[in-house]
Coordinates of C-alpha atoms and ligand atoms in Angstrom, one line a residue:
X74 CA -17.0 1.4 -24.1
X75 CA -15.5 -1.9 -23.2
X76 CA -12.6 -1.8 -20.8
X77 CA -10.8 -4.0 -18.4
X78 CA -9.3 -3.2 -15.0
X79 CA -6.4 -5.4 -14.0
X80 CA -5.8 -5.6 -10.2
X81 CA -8.9 -5.2 -8.1
X82 CA -7.5 -3.9 -4.8
X83 CA -8.2 -0.5 -3.3
X84 CA -7.7 1.3 -6.6
X85 CA -8.8 -1.4 -9.1
X86 CA -12.1 -2.4 -7.3
X87 CA -13.2 1.2 -7.0
X88 CA -12.1 2.0 -10.6
X89 CA -13.8 -1.0 -12.1
X90 CA -17.1 -0.4 -10.2
X91 CA -17.1 3.3 -10.9
X92 CA -16.3 2.9 -14.6
X93 CA -19.2 0.4 -14.9
X94 CA -21.4 2.8 -13.0
X95 CA -20.8 5.6 -15.5
X96 CA -21.9 3.2 -18.3
X97 CA -18.9 1.2 -19.5
X98 CA -18.8 -2.6 -19.8
X99 CA -16.0 -3.5 -17.4
X100 CA -14.1 -6.8 -16.8
X101 CA -12.2 -6.7 -13.5
X102 CA -9.3 -9.1 -13.5
X103 CA -7.1 -10.3 -10.6
X104 CA -4.8 -13.2 -9.8
X105 CA -6.4 -13.5 -6.4
X106 CA -9.2 -16.0 -7.1
X107 CA -10.8 -15.5 -3.7
X108 CA -10.9 -11.7 -4.3
X109 CA -12.6 -12.2 -7.7
X110 CA -15.1 -14.7 -6.2
X111 CA -16.0 -12.2 -3.4
X112 CA -16.3 -9.3 -5.8
X113 CA -18.5 -11.4 -8.1
X114 CA -20.8 -12.0 -5.2
X115 CA -20.9 -8.3 -4.4
X116 CA -18.5 -8.3 -1.5
X117 CA -16.0 -5.4 -1.7
X118 CA -12.4 -6.4 -0.9
X119 CA -12.0 -3.1 1.2
X120 CA -14.1 -0.8 3.3
X121 CA -14.9 2.2 1.1
X122 CA -17.9 4.3 1.7
X123 CA -20.4 3.8 -1.3
X124 CA -18.5 0.9 -2.9
X125 CA -20.9 -1.8 -1.8
X126 CA -23.9 0.0 -3.3
X127 CA -22.1 0.6 -6.6
X128 CA -20.9 -3.0 -6.8
X129 CA -24.5 -4.3 -6.2
X130 CA -25.8 -2.0 -8.9
X131 CA -23.2 -2.7 -11.6
X132 CA -23.1 -6.5 -11.0
X133 CA -26.9 -6.6 -11.3
X134 CA -26.8 -4.6 -14.5
X135 CA -24.3 -7.0 -16.0
X136 CA -21.9 -4.1 -16.8
X137 CA -19.3 -5.3 -14.3
X138 CA -18.0 -8.8 -14.7
X139 CA -15.0 -10.5 -13.1
X140 CA -12.3 -13.0 -14.2
X141 CA -8.9 -14.3 -13.2
X142 CA -7.6 -14.6 -16.8
X143 CA -5.6 -12.0 -18.7
X144 CA -6.5 -13.9 -21.9
X145 CA -10.2 -13.1 -21.1
X146 CA -9.1 -9.5 -20.5
X147 CA -7.5 -9.2 -24.0
X148 CA -10.5 -10.8 -25.6
X149 CA -13.0 -8.6 -23.7
X150 CA -11.7 -5.1 -24.7
X151 CA -9.0 -3.1 -26.3
X152 CA -8.4 -0.7 -23.4
X153 CA -6.8 -2.1 -20.3
X154 CA -6.2 -0.3 -17.0
X155 CA -3.4 -1.6 -14.8
X156 CA -4.1 -1.1 -11.1
X157 CA -1.7 -3.6 -9.5
X158 CA 0.5 -2.8 -6.5
X159 CA 3.9 -1.2 -6.6
X160 CA 5.2 -1.8 -3.1
X161 CA 8.6 -0.9 -1.8
X162 CA 11.3 -3.4 -2.8
X163 CA 12.4 -5.7 0.1
X164 CA 16.0 -5.0 -0.7
X165 CA 15.9 -1.2 -0.7
X166 CA 13.8 2.0 -1.2
X167 CA 12.9 1.6 -4.9
X168 CA 9.5 0.6 -6.2
X169 CA 9.0 -3.1 -6.8
X170 CA 7.6 -3.2 -10.4
X171 CA 7.3 -7.0 -10.7
X172 CA 3.5 -7.0 -10.7
X173 CA 3.2 -4.3 -13.3
X174 CA 5.8 -6.1 -15.5
X175 CA 3.9 -9.4 -15.0
X176 CA 0.7 -7.8 -16.3
X177 CA 2.4 -6.5 -19.4
X178 CA 4.1 -9.9 -20.0
X179 CA 0.8 -11.7 -19.3
X180 CA -1.2 -9.6 -21.7
X181 CA 1.3 -9.3 -24.5
X182 CA 0.7 -12.6 -26.2
X183 CA -3.1 -12.0 -26.3
X184 CA -3.3 -8.3 -27.3
X185 CA -4.8 -7.2 -30.7
X186 CA -3.2 -4.4 -32.7
X187 CA -4.7 -1.1 -31.6
X188 CA -4.9 -2.1 -28.0
X189 CA -4.1 0.5 -25.4
X190 CA -2.7 -0.4 -22.0
X191 CA -3.2 2.4 -19.4
X192 CA -1.2 2.3 -16.2
X193 CA -2.9 3.7 -13.1
X194 CA -0.4 2.3 -10.6
X195 CA 2.1 4.7 -9.1
X196 CA 5.4 4.1 -10.9
X197 CA 8.9 5.7 -11.2
X198 CA 9.4 8.2 -14.1
X199 CA 10.2 6.3 -17.3
X200 CA 8.2 3.2 -16.6
X201 CA 5.6 3.7 -19.3
X202 CA 8.3 4.3 -21.9
X203 CA 10.1 1.1 -20.8
X204 CA 6.9 -0.9 -20.8
X205 CA 5.9 0.5 -24.2
X206 CA 9.1 -0.7 -25.7
X207 CA 8.7 -4.1 -24.1
X208 CA 5.2 -4.5 -25.4
X209 CA 6.0 -3.2 -28.9
X210 CA 8.6 -5.9 -29.2
X211 CA 6.0 -8.7 -28.9
X212 CA 2.7 -7.0 -29.7
X213 CA 3.2 -4.5 -32.6
X214 CA 0.5 -1.8 -32.9
X215 CA -0.2 -1.6 -29.2
X216 CA 0.5 1.3 -26.9
X217 CA 1.2 2.1 -23.3
X218 CA -0.2 5.3 -21.6
X219 CA -0.2 6.5 -18.0
X220 CA -3.2 7.9 -16.1
X221 CA -2.1 8.2 -12.5
X222 CA -4.6 7.7 -9.7
X223 CA -5.1 10.4 -7.1
X224 CA -7.9 8.9 -5.0
X225 CA -7.7 8.9 -1.2
X226 CA -8.8 5.9 0.8
X227 CA -12.0 6.6 2.6
X228 CA -13.3 8.8 -0.2
X229 CA -12.2 6.7 -3.1
X230 CA -15.6 6.5 -4.8
X231 CA -16.2 10.2 -4.6
X232 CA -12.6 10.9 -5.8
X233 CA -13.1 8.6 -8.8
X234 CA -16.5 10.0 -9.8
X235 CA -15.6 13.6 -9.1
X236 CA -11.8 13.9 -9.3
X237 CA -10.0 17.2 -8.8
X238 CA -8.3 16.6 -12.1
X239 CA -7.5 13.9 -14.6
X240 CA -3.9 13.6 -15.8
X241 CA -3.1 11.4 -18.9
X242 CA 0.3 10.7 -20.2
X243 CA 0.0 9.7 -23.9
X244 CA 2.2 9.2 -26.8
X245 CA -0.5 9.5 -29.5
X246 CA -3.7 11.3 -30.4
X247 CA -5.5 7.9 -30.4
X248 CA -4.6 7.2 -26.8
X249 CA -5.8 10.7 -25.7
X250 CA -9.1 10.2 -27.6
X251 CA -9.7 6.8 -26.0
X252 CA -9.1 8.3 -22.5
X253 CA -11.3 11.3 -23.3
X254 CA -14.1 8.8 -24.2
X255 CA -13.5 6.8 -21.0
X256 CA -13.9 9.9 -18.9
X257 CA -16.5 11.7 -21.0
X258 CA -19.0 12.2 -18.0
X259 CA -16.2 13.8 -16.0
X260 CA -15.2 16.0 -18.9
X261 CA -18.8 17.1 -19.3
X262 CA -18.7 18.1 -15.6
X263 CA -15.7 20.3 -16.4
X264 CA -13.1 18.3 -14.5
X265 CA -9.7 19.6 -15.6
X266 CA -8.1 17.2 -18.1
X267 CA -4.4 17.5 -18.4
X268 CA -2.8 15.7 -21.3
X269 CA 1.0 15.3 -21.4
X270 CA 3.7 12.8 -22.1
X271 CA 3.8 9.6 -20.0
X272 CA 6.9 10.5 -18.1
X273 CA 5.5 13.8 -17.0
X274 CA 2.2 12.1 -16.0
X275 CA 4.2 9.6 -13.8
X276 CA 6.1 12.5 -12.2
X277 CA 2.9 14.5 -11.5
X278 CA 1.7 11.6 -9.3
X279 CA 4.9 11.1 -7.3
X280 CA 5.4 14.9 -7.0
X281 CA 1.8 15.3 -5.7
X282 CA 2.3 12.7 -3.0
X283 CA 5.8 14.1 -2.2
X284 CA 4.3 17.6 -1.7
X285 CA 1.4 16.4 0.5
X286 CA 3.8 14.3 2.6
X287 CA 6.1 17.3 2.9
X288 CA 3.3 19.5 4.1
X289 CA 2.5 16.9 6.9
X290 CA 6.1 16.6 8.0
X291 CA 6.5 20.4 8.0
X292 CA 3.6 20.8 10.4
X293 CA 4.9 17.9 12.6
X294 CA 8.4 19.6 12.6
X295 CA 6.6 22.7 13.8
X296 CA 4.8 20.7 16.5
X297 CA 8.3 19.6 17.7
X298 CA 9.4 23.3 17.8
X299 CA 6.1 24.2 19.6
X300 CA 6.9 21.6 22.3
X301 CA 10.4 23.1 22.7
X302 CA 9.1 26.7 22.7
X303 CA 6.0 26.1 24.8
X304 CA 3.8 27.2 21.9
X305 CA 0.6 25.8 20.4
X306 CA 0.8 24.0 17.0
X307 CA -3.0 23.9 16.6
X308 CA -3.1 27.7 16.6
X309 CA 0.0 27.9 14.4
X310 CA -1.5 25.5 11.9
X311 CA -4.8 27.4 11.7
X312 CA -3.0 30.7 11.3
X313 CA -0.7 29.3 8.5
X314 CA -3.7 27.7 6.8
X315 CA -5.6 30.9 6.8
X316 CA -3.1 32.2 4.2
X317 CA -4.7 31.2 0.9
X318 CA -1.2 30.6 -0.6
X319 CA -0.7 27.9 2.0
X320 CA -4.2 26.6 2.7
X321 CA -5.4 24.6 5.7
X322 CA -5.4 21.0 4.3
X323 CA -2.7 18.5 5.2
X324 CA -1.6 20.7 8.1
X325 CA -3.0 18.4 10.7
X326 CA -0.1 17.7 13.1
X327 CA 0.1 14.4 15.0
X328 CA 1.4 10.9 14.5
X329 CA 2.3 11.5 10.9
X330 CA 1.5 9.7 7.7
X331 CA 1.3 6.0 7.0
X332 CA -0.5 3.8 4.5
X333 CA 0.5 2.0 1.4
X334 CA 1.4 5.1 -0.5
X335 CA 3.1 8.2 1.0
X336 CA 5.9 6.3 2.8
X337 CA 6.8 4.0 -0.1
X338 CA 6.2 6.7 -2.8
X339 CA 8.6 9.3 -1.3
X340 CA 11.3 6.6 -1.0
X341 CA 10.7 5.3 -4.5
X342 CA 10.9 8.9 -5.8
X343 CA 14.2 9.5 -4.0
X344 CA 15.5 6.2 -5.3
X345 CA 14.5 6.9 -8.9
X346 CA 15.9 10.5 -8.7
X347 CA 19.2 9.0 -7.7
X348 CA 19.2 6.6 -10.6
X349 CA 18.7 9.5 -13.1
X350 CA 21.2 11.8 -11.5
X351 CA 18.7 14.1 -9.6
X352 CA 19.3 12.8 -6.0
X353 CA 20.1 16.3 -4.7
X354 CA 16.8 17.7 -6.0
X355 CA 14.7 15.5 -3.8
X356 CA 17.0 15.2 -0.8
X357 CA 14.2 17.0 1.2
X358 CA 12.2 13.8 0.9
X359 CA 14.7 11.9 3.1
X360 CA 14.2 14.5 5.8
X361 CA 10.4 14.3 5.3
X362 CA 10.6 10.6 5.9
X363 CA 12.8 11.0 9.0
X364 CA 10.5 13.6 10.5
X365 CA 7.6 11.3 9.9
X366 CA 9.0 8.2 11.5
X367 CA 10.2 10.3 14.4
X368 CA 6.6 11.1 15.3
X369 CA 6.0 7.4 16.0
X370 CA 9.1 7.3 18.3
X371 CA 8.1 10.5 20.0
X372 CA 4.6 9.1 20.7
X373 CA 6.1 6.0 22.2
X374 CA 8.5 8.1 24.3
X375 CA 5.7 10.4 25.5
X376 CA 3.5 7.4 26.4
X377 CA 6.3 5.8 28.4
X378 CA 6.8 9.1 30.2
X379 CA 3.1 9.3 31.1
X380 CA 3.4 5.8 32.5
X381 CA 6.2 6.9 34.8
X382 CA 9.1 5.7 32.7
X383 CA 8.2 2.1 31.8
X384 CA 5.6 0.1 29.9
X385 CA 6.3 -3.1 31.8
X386 CA 3.1 -4.6 33.2
X387 CA 1.0 -1.5 32.4
X388 CA -2.2 -1.7 30.5
X389 CA -2.5 0.5 27.5
X390 CA -5.8 1.2 25.5
X391 CA -5.3 2.0 21.9
X392 CA -8.0 3.8 20.0
X393 CA -7.4 3.2 16.3
X394 CA -5.5 0.7 14.2
X395 CA -6.2 1.9 10.6
X396 CA -3.6 4.2 9.0
X397 CA -6.3 6.9 8.7
X398 CA -10.0 7.2 9.5
X399 CA -12.8 5.8 7.2
X400 CA -10.4 3.0 6.0
X401 CA -9.8 -0.6 7.1
X402 CA -6.3 -0.4 5.7
X403 CA -3.5 -1.0 8.2
X404 CA -0.6 -1.1 5.8
X405 CA 2.3 0.9 7.4
X406 CA -0.2 2.1 10.0
X407 CA 1.4 4.6 12.5
X408 CA -1.2 3.5 15.1
X409 CA -0.2 -0.2 14.9
X410 CA 3.5 0.7 14.9
X411 CA 3.1 2.6 18.2
X412 CA 0.9 -0.2 19.7
X413 CA 3.4 -2.9 18.7
X414 CA 6.3 -0.8 20.2
X415 CA 4.4 -0.5 23.5
X416 CA 3.7 -4.2 23.6
X417 CA 7.3 -5.1 22.9
X418 CA 8.3 -2.9 25.8
X419 CA 6.1 -5.0 28.1
X420 CA 2.7 -3.2 28.0
X421 CA -0.5 -5.2 27.9
X422 CA -2.0 -3.5 24.8
X423 CA -5.7 -3.6 23.8
X424 CA -6.7 -2.1 20.5
X425 CA -10.0 -0.8 19.2
X426 CA -10.9 0.2 15.6
X427 CA -14.3 0.7 14.0
X428 CA -13.4 -1.1 10.7
X429 CA -9.8 -2.4 10.7
X430 CA -9.8 -5.1 13.4
X431 CA -9.7 -8.0 11.0
X432 CA -6.8 -6.6 9.0
X433 CA -5.0 -5.5 12.2
X434 CA -5.4 -9.0 13.7
X435 CA -3.9 -10.6 10.6
X436 CA -1.0 -8.1 10.6
X437 CA -0.2 -7.9 14.3
X438 CA -1.4 -11.0 16.0
X439 CA 0.6 -10.3 19.1
X440 CA -1.8 -7.5 20.1
X441 CA -5.2 -8.0 21.8
X442 CA -8.3 -6.5 20.0
X443 CA -11.8 -5.6 21.0
X444 CA -14.7 -4.0 19.2
X445 CA -16.0 -2.0 22.0
X446 CA -14.2 1.1 23.4
X447 CA -15.1 0.7 27.2
X448 CA -13.8 -2.9 27.0
X449 CA -10.5 -1.8 25.5
X450 CA -10.2 1.0 28.2
X451 CA -11.1 -1.4 31.1
X452 CA -8.5 -0.9 33.8
X453 CA -6.2 1.0 31.4
X454 CA -3.3 3.0 32.8
X455 CA -3.1 5.1 29.7
X456 CA -5.4 5.7 26.6
X457 CA -3.7 6.4 23.3
X458 CA -5.7 8.1 20.6
X459 CA -3.9 7.0 17.4
X460 CA -6.4 7.2 14.5
X461 CA -8.7 10.1 14.2
X462 CA -12.0 8.3 13.7
X463 CA -15.0 10.6 13.9
X464 CA -16.6 8.3 16.5
X465 CA -13.8 8.9 19.0
X466 CA -14.9 12.5 19.1
X467 CA -18.3 11.4 20.3
X468 CA -17.0 9.3 23.2
X469 CA -18.2 10.0 26.7
X470 CA -15.1 10.9 28.7
X471 CA -17.0 10.7 32.0
X472 CA -18.1 7.1 31.5
X473 CA -14.7 6.1 30.3
X474 CA -13.1 7.7 33.4
X475 CA -15.1 5.2 35.4
X476 CA -13.6 2.1 33.6
X477 CA -10.0 3.1 33.4
X478 CA -7.5 2.7 36.2
X479 CA -5.8 6.1 35.5
X480 CA -7.6 8.8 33.4
X481 CA -4.7 9.8 31.2
X482 CA -5.2 10.4 27.5
X483 CA -2.5 10.9 24.9
X484 CA -4.2 12.4 21.9
X485 CA -1.4 11.7 19.3
X486 CA -3.7 12.8 16.5
X487 CA -4.5 16.2 18.0
X488 CA -8.1 15.9 17.0
X489 CA -10.1 15.5 20.2
X490 CA -11.6 18.5 21.9
X491 CA -9.7 18.3 25.3
X492 CA -12.4 20.3 27.2
X493 CA -14.9 17.5 27.9
X494 CA -12.0 15.2 28.8
X495 CA -10.6 17.7 31.3
X496 CA -14.1 18.3 32.7
X497 CA -14.4 14.6 33.3
X498 CA -11.1 14.5 35.2
X499 CA -8.7 13.4 32.5
X500 CA -5.1 14.4 32.1
X501 CA -4.8 15.2 28.4
X502 CA -1.5 15.3 26.6
X503 CA -1.4 16.6 23.0
X504 CA 2.0 16.7 21.2
X505 CA 2.8 20.3 20.1
X506 CA 0.2 21.8 22.4
X507 CA 1.9 22.6 25.7
X508 CA 0.3 25.9 26.1
X509 CA -3.4 24.9 26.1
X510 CA -4.6 27.4 28.7
X511 CA -4.6 25.9 32.2
X512 CA -7.2 28.6 33.0
X513 CA -9.6 26.6 30.9
X514 CA -9.3 23.8 33.3
X515 CA -11.9 23.2 35.9
X516 CA -9.1 22.0 38.3
X517 CA -5.5 21.0 38.1
X518 CA -5.8 17.6 39.8
X519 CA -5.6 14.7 37.4
X520 CA -7.6 11.5 37.4
X521 CA -9.4 12.5 40.6
X522 CA -12.8 13.0 39.1
X523 CA -12.5 16.6 40.0
X524 CA -11.1 17.9 36.7
X525 CA -8.0 17.1 34.7
X526 CA -4.9 18.8 33.5
X527 CA -2.9 19.5 30.4
X528 CA 0.3 17.6 30.5
X529 CA 3.5 19.6 29.8
X530 CA 6.3 18.2 27.6
X531 CA 9.4 16.9 29.2
Ligands
NAD618 P1 -3.7 -3.4 -3.7 O1 -2.5 -4.2 -3.1 O2 -4.8 -3.1 -2.8 O3 -4.2 -4.2 -4.9 C1 -3.4 -4.7 -5.9 C2 -4.2 -5.9 -6.6 O4 -3.5 -6.3 -7.7 C3 -4.3 -7.1 -5.7 O5 -5.7 -7.5 -5.6 C4 -3.5 -8.2 -6.4 O6 -3.9 -9.5 -6.2 C5 -3.6 -7.7 -7.8 N1 -2.5 -8.3 -8.7 C6 -1.2 -8.4 -8.4 N2 -0.6 -9.0 -9.5 C7 -1.5 -9.1 -10.4 C8 -1.5 -9.6 -11.8 N3 -0.3 -10.0 -12.4 N4 -2.6 -9.7 -12.5 C9 -3.8 -9.2 -11.9 N5 -3.9 -8.8 -10.7 C10 -2.7 -8.7 -9.9 O7 -3.0 -2.1 -4.3 P2 -3.7 -0.6 -4.3 O8 -3.7 0.0 -3.0 O9 -5.0 -0.7 -5.0 O10 -2.6 0.1 -5.2 C11 -2.5 -0.1 -6.5 C12 -1.6 0.9 -7.2 O11 -2.2 2.2 -7.1 C13 -0.2 1.1 -6.4 O12 0.7 1.5 -7.4 C14 -0.5 2.3 -5.5 O13 0.7 3.1 -5.2 C15 -1.5 3.2 -6.4 N6 -2.4 4.0 -5.7 C16 -3.0 3.6 -4.6 C17 -3.9 4.4 -3.9 C18 -4.6 3.9 -2.6 O14 -5.2 4.7 -2.0 N7 -4.5 2.7 -2.2 C19 -4.2 5.6 -4.4 C20 -3.6 6.0 -5.6 C21 -2.7 5.2 -6.2
UGA619 C1 -2.9 9.8 -0.3 C2 -3.2 11.0 -1.2 O1 -4.0 11.9 -0.5 C3 -3.9 10.6 -2.5 O2 -4.1 11.7 -3.3 C4 -3.1 9.5 -3.2 O3 -3.8 9.1 -4.4 C5 -2.9 8.4 -2.3 O4 -2.2 8.8 -1.1 C6 -2.0 7.3 -2.9 O5 -1.2 7.7 -3.8 O6 -2.1 6.2 -2.5 P1 -4.3 8.3 1.3 O7 -3.0 7.6 1.7 O8 -5.5 7.4 1.1 O9 -4.1 9.2 0.1 O10 -4.7 9.2 2.6 P2 -4.5 10.7 3.0 O11 -5.7 11.3 3.4 O12 -3.6 11.4 2.1 O13 -3.6 10.4 4.4 C7 -2.4 9.8 4.3 C8 -1.8 9.8 5.7 O14 -1.4 11.1 6.1 C9 -2.7 9.2 6.8 O15 -1.9 8.4 7.7 C10 -3.2 10.5 7.5 O16 -3.5 10.2 8.8 C11 -2.0 11.4 7.4 N1 -2.3 12.8 7.4 C12 -3.1 13.4 6.5 C13 -1.8 13.6 8.5 O17 -1.1 13.1 9.4 N2 -2.0 14.9 8.5 C14 -2.8 15.5 7.5 O18 -3.0 16.8 7.6 C15 -3.3 14.7 6.5

């Protein structure tokens, strides 16, 4: 099939490359000419495992082509996927739909009758119906469907090629048939295909993100209770997750969620619900947001406490800048939010990240960055573990203890094994885990090289 993918960011670049890889002829379109040039020469705009290889393959085969023109898009195919951003509006909590609207308006004069425009961007319930009416006014015989995207950054290629489910919101049998043909290899692999109306499809997407965000905030609220009660959130989370009705995923406590989606999506959902008279039904999302943002403040407070009450003139090493591991995305990164807060309070902050340093530098130029962990930790009074990259689990605490000034680690992601750090003399602080057994410690003296301690909450 011939399709176009309009917007070639995290979602669009992966969708375009993967659709070409399963055999379609794809034209990727973006207003960002630099991005299109880079993609055309095989450079992925984002760090995503597997994407470079698929890009190389599909460009070489000629099945993936790139353009900056919506007129080219309309001429190239009759099925168009919209993957442009839907960020939070600058004047409130609602989604900013100007990019989606611009694509519809830009395509409209060029579309042939029978064309299908398929939204993948995350939008408020009712958007497809509104856009369908807008398009029908200028381009009779065209149709808008919604096929929300559920991929996760860091596993976007895998999620696209082997999704947990496909959800399509369609208003006609023709639209459903087109989407079944696009995803034929997935359907042959028995991926569940859920066909519904466009508004329900839009709601499935925001409800899924709202549910996952709620699960994370729930476990972070439990971590706060564990701190107050001197209980261990890691054990609590494992025990909750062992119940198959609850499940273990998205119960990792820590610094909370960030990124370009959960925060803005729960706010946009609440804003849309208020517009349609259902504010009360999603009031929980305001609390989810508050709990989430509180984890950043609590991390800053705990760090300040560990430094004896003030950041001023203290050196802080930050491990992680990306909003999650395996991604170079720093949009609304909790790690950077904490690093910036420490810097604003007078700390000398050095940041490490395996992939996100360029994006972090561009976003927070006031911080200092280095690509090597010992350099970042050199003379540090405190080490903050803020993004749970796998490589941080392989660090050698003994050699890091030799370069820092004070061997104190705040594992705000609750994902490092504290034992080797204690053994190397570190004091290890993990929010929600005040009761890690002191008997497991080789000694109670911190930063002496003779064995570390578990710090207690204030
Ligand atoms: P992004 O910001 O990375 O990419 C958006 C792209 O659209 C940019 O390259 C931009 O230049 C381009 N664009 C903007 N206006 C355009 C226009 N008029 N014509 C052509 N191109 C245009 O965004 P993203 O992270 O890929 O997210 C896209 C959508 O998908 C959002 O609605 C998001 O909520 C949703 N989503 C994102 C993810 C994710 O993991 N990032 C996952 C699922 C859903
Ligand atoms: C999330 C969803 O998982 C995707 O299904 C969805 O398509 C996407 O949002 C979107 O709509 O954009 P993503 O943001 O890439 O994907 O990453 P997640 O793995 O969901 O993590 C989101 C944030 O939650 C990260 O900051 C992560 O560190 C945090 N998180 C995740 C936790 O704090 N605890 C957990 O248990 C899981």
